[in-house]
PDB file of C-alpha atoms in Angstrom:
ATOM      1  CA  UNK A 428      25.337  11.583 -38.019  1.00  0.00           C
ATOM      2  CA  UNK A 429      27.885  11.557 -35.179  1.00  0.00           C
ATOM      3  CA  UNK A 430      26.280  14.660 -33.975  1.00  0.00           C
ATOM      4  CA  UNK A 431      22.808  13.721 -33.573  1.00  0.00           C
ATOM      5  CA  UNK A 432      24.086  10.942 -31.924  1.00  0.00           C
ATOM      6  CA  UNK A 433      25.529  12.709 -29.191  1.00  0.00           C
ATOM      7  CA  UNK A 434      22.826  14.534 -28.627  1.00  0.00           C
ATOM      8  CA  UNK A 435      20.284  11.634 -28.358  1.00  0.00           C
ATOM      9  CA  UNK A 436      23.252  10.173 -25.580  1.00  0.00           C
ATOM     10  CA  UNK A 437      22.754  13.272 -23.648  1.00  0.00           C
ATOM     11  CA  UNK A 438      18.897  13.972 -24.091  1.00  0.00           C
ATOM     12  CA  UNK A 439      18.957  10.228 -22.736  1.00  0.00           C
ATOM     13  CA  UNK A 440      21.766  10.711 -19.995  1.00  0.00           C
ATOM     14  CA  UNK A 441      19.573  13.923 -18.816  1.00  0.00           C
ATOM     15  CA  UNK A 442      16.436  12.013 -18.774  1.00  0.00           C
ATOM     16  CA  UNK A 443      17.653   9.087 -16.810  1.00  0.00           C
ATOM     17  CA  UNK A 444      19.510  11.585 -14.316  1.00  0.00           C
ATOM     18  CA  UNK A 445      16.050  13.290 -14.042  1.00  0.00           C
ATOM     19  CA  UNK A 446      14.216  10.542 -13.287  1.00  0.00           C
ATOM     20  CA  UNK A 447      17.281   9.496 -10.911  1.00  0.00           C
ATOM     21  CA  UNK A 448      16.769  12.529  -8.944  1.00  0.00           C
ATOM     22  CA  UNK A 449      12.737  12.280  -9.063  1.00  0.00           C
ATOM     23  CA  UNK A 450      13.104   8.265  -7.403  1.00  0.00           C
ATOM     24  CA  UNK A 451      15.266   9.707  -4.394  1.00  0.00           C
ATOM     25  CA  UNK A 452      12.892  12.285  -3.679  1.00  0.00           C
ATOM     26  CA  UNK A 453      10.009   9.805  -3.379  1.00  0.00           C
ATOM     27  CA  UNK A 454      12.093   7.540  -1.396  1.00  0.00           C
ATOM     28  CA  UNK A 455      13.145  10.251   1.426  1.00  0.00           C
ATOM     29  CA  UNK A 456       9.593  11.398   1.368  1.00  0.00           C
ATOM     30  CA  UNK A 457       8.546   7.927   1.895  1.00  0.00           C
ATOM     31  CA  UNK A 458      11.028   7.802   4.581  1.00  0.00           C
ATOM     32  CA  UNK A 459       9.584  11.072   6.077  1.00  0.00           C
ATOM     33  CA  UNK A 460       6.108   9.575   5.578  1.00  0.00           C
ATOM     34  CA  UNK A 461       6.782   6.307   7.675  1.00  0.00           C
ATOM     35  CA  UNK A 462       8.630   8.371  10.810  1.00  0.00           C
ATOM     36  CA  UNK A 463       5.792  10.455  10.886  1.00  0.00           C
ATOM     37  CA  UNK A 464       3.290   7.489  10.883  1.00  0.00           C
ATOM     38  CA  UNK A 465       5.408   5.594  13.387  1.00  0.00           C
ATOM     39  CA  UNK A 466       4.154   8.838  15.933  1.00  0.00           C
ATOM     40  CA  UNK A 467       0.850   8.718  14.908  1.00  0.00           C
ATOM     41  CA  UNK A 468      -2.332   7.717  16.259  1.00  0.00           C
ATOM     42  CA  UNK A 469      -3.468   5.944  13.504  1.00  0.00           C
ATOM     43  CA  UNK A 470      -0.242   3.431  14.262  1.00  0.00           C
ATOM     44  CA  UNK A 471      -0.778   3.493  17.705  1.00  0.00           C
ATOM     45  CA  UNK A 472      -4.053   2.077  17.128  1.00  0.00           C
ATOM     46  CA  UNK A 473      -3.261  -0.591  14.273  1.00  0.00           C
ATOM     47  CA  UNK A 474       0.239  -1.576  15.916  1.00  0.00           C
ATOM     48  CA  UNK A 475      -2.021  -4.003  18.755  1.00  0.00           C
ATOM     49  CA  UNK A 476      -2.842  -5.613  16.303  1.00  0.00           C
ATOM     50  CA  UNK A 477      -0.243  -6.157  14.051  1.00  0.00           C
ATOM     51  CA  UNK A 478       1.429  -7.546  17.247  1.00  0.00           C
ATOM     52  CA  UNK A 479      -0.777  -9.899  17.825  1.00  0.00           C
ATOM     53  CA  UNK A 480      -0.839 -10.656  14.283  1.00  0.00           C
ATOM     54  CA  UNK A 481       3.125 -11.822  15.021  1.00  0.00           C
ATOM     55  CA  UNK A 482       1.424 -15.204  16.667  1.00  0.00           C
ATOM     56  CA  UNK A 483      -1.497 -15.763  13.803  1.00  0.00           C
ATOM     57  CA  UNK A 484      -1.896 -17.021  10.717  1.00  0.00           C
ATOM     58  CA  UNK A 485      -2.441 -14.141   8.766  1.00  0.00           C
ATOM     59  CA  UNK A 486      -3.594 -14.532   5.073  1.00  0.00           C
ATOM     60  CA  UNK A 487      -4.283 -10.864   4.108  1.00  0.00           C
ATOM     61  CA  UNK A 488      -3.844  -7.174   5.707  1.00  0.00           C
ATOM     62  CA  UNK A 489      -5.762  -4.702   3.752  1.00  0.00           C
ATOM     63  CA  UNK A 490      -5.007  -1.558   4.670  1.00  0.00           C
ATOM     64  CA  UNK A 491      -8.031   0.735   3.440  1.00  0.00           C
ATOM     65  CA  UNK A 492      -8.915   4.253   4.367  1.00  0.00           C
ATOM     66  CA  UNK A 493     -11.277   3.574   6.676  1.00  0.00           C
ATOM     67  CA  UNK A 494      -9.990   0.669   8.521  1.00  0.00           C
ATOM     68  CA  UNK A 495      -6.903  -1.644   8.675  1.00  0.00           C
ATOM     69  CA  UNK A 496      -8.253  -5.317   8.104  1.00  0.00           C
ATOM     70  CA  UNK A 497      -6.383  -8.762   8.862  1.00  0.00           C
ATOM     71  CA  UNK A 498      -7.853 -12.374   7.334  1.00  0.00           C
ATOM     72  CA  UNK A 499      -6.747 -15.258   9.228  1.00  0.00           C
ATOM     73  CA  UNK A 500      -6.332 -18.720   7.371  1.00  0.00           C
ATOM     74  CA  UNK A 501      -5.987 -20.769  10.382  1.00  0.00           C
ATOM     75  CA  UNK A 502      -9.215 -20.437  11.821  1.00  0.00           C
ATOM     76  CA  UNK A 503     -10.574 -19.929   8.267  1.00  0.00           C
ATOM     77  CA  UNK A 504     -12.774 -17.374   8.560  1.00  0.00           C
ATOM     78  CA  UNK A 505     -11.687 -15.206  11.617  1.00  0.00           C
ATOM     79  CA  UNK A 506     -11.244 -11.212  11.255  1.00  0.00           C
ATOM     80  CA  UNK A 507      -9.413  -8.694  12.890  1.00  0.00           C
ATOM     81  CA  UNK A 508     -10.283  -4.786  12.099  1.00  0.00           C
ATOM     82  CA  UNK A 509      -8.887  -1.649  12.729  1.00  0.00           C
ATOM     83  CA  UNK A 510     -11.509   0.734  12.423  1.00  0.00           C
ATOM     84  CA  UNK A 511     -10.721   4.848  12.437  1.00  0.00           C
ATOM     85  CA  UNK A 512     -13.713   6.177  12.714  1.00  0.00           C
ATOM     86  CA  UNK A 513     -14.399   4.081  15.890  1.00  0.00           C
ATOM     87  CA  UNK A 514     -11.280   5.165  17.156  1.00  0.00           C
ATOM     88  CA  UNK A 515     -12.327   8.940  16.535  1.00  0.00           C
ATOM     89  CA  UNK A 516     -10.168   9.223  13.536  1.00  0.00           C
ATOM     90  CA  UNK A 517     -10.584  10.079  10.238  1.00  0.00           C
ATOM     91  CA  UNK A 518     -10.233   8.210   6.919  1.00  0.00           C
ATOM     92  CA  UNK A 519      -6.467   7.837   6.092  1.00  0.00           C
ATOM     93  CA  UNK A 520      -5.110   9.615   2.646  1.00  0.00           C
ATOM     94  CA  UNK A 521      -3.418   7.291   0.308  1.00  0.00           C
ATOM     95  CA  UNK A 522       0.524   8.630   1.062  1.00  0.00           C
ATOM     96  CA  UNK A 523      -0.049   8.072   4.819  1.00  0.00           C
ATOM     97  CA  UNK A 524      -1.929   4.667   4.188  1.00  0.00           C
ATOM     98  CA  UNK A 525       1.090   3.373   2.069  1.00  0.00           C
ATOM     99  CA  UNK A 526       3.317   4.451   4.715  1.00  0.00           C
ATOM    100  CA  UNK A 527       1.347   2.564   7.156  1.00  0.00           C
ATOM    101  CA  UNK A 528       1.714  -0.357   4.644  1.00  0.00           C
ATOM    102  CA  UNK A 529       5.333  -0.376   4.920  1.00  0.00           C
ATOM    103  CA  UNK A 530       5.654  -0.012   8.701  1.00  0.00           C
ATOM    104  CA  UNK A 531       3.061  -3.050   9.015  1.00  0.00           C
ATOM    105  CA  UNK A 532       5.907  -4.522   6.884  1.00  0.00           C
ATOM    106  CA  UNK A 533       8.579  -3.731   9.180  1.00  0.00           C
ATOM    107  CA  UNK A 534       6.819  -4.747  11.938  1.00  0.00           C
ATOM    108  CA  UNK A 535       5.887  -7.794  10.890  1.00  0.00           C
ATOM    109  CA  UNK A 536       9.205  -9.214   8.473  1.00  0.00           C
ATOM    110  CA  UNK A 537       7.177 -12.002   7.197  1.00  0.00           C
ATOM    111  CA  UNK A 538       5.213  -9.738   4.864  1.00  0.00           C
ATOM    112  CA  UNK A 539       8.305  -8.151   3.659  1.00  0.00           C
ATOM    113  CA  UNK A 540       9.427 -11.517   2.347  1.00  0.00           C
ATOM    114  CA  UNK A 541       7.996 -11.994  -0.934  1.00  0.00           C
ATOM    115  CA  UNK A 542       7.952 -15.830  -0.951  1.00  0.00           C
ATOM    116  CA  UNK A 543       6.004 -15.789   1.747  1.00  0.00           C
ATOM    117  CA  UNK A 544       3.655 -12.847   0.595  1.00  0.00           C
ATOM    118  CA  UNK A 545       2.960 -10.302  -2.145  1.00  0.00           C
ATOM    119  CA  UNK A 546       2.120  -6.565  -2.207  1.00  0.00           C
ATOM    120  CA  UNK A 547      -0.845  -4.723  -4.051  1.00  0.00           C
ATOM    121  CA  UNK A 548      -1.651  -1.743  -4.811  1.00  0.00           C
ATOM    122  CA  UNK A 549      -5.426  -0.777  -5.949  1.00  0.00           C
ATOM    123  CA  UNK A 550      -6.946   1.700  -7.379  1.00  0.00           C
ATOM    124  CA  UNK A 551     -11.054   1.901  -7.684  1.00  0.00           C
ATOM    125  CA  UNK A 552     -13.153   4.814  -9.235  1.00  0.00           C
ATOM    126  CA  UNK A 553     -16.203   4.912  -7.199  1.00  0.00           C
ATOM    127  CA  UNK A 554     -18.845   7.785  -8.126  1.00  0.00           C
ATOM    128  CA  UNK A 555     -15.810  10.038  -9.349  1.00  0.00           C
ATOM    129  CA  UNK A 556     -13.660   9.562  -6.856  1.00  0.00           C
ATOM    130  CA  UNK A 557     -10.693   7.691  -6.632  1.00  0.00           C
ATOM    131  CA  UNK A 558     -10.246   5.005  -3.988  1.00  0.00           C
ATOM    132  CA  UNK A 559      -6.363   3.797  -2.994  1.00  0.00           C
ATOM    133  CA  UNK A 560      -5.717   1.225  -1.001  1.00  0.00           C
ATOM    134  CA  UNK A 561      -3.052  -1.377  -0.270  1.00  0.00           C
ATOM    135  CA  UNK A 562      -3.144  -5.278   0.408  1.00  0.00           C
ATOM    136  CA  UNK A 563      -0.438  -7.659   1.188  1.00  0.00           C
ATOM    137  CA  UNK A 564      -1.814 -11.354   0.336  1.00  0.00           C
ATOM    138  CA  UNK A 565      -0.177 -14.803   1.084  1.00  0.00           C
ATOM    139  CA  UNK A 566       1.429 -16.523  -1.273  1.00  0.00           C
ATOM    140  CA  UNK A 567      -0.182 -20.002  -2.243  1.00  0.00           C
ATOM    141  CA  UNK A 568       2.837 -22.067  -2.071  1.00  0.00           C
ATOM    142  CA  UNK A 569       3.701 -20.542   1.857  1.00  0.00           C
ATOM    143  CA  UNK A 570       0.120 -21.278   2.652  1.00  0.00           C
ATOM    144  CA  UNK A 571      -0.003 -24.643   1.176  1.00  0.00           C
ATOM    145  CA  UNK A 572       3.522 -25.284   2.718  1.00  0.00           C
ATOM    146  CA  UNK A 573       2.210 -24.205   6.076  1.00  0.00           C
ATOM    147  CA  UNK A 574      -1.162 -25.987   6.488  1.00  0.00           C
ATOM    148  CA  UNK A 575       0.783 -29.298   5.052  1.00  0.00           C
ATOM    149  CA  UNK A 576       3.359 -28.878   7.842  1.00  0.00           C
ATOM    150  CA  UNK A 577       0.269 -28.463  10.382  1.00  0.00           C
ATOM    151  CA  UNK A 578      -0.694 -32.404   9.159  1.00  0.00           C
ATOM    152  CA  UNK A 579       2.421 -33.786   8.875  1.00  0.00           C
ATOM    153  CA  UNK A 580       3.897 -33.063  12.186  1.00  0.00           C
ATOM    154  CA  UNK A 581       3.769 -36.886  14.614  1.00  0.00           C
ATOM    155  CA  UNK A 582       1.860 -36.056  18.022  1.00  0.00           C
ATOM    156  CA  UNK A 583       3.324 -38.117  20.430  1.00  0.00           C
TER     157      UNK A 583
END
């Protein structure tokens, strides 16, 4: 009994040590991923924007393989985009696009705070092929929080 034991401790030591192993290497190519992106063009073209977006009220940045595109809650309504192919480039691949994802989140700090806003990945079959893209959303609470703060400052 002892024996089997042992070797269900190491089967599960060698699993978790291969999935270990497996993590890191997605991290440093991550890592790889978003270095590359930061020399890109398709940063140089979305980074504008994200700058600007430093000074908005940003509700959502979807970042899609076509086009990067910010919602603004404050005015409701108003849309920013960051289209490729208008920019003579072509549709980004979903490793590249997530990258992208986290640089807009290093460039902008607020969207790496999650009580202030959430990450999504999603994933869409359309005729056969597989769609990825990547969305970071407001939080309700932050919004609410925000607007409230808007009406109950005193104008003097």
């Amino acid at each position: 009994m002892s024996g089997w034991l042992l070797v269900l401790s190491l089967l599960a030591l060698g699993t978790l040590a291969a999935a270990l192993v497996r993590l890191r290497r997605f991290h440093s190519r991550q890592e790889l991923l978003q270095e590359r992106i930061r020399t890109s063009e398709t940063y140089l073209c979305v980074r504008p924007m994200l700058e600007r977006c430093r000074k908005l009220r940003v509700e959502s940045i979807s970042f899609r393989p076509h086009a990067v595109i910010v919602k603004l809650y404050d005015p409701p309504g108003k849309t920013l985009k960051c289209v490729f192919e208008e920019r003579g480039l072509d549709d980004a691949e979903p490793e590249p696009l997530m990258a992208l994802a986290q640089a807009a989140a290093e460039e902008l700090p607020m969207l790496a705070d999650n009580r202030k806003y959430f990450f999504k990945a999603y994933r869409e079959e359309v005729g056969g092929d597989v769609l990825r893209w990547y969305e970071y959303m407001i939080q309700p609470g932050y919004k609410d929080k925000v607007l409230r703060e808007r009406y109950d400052r005193i104008d003097v």
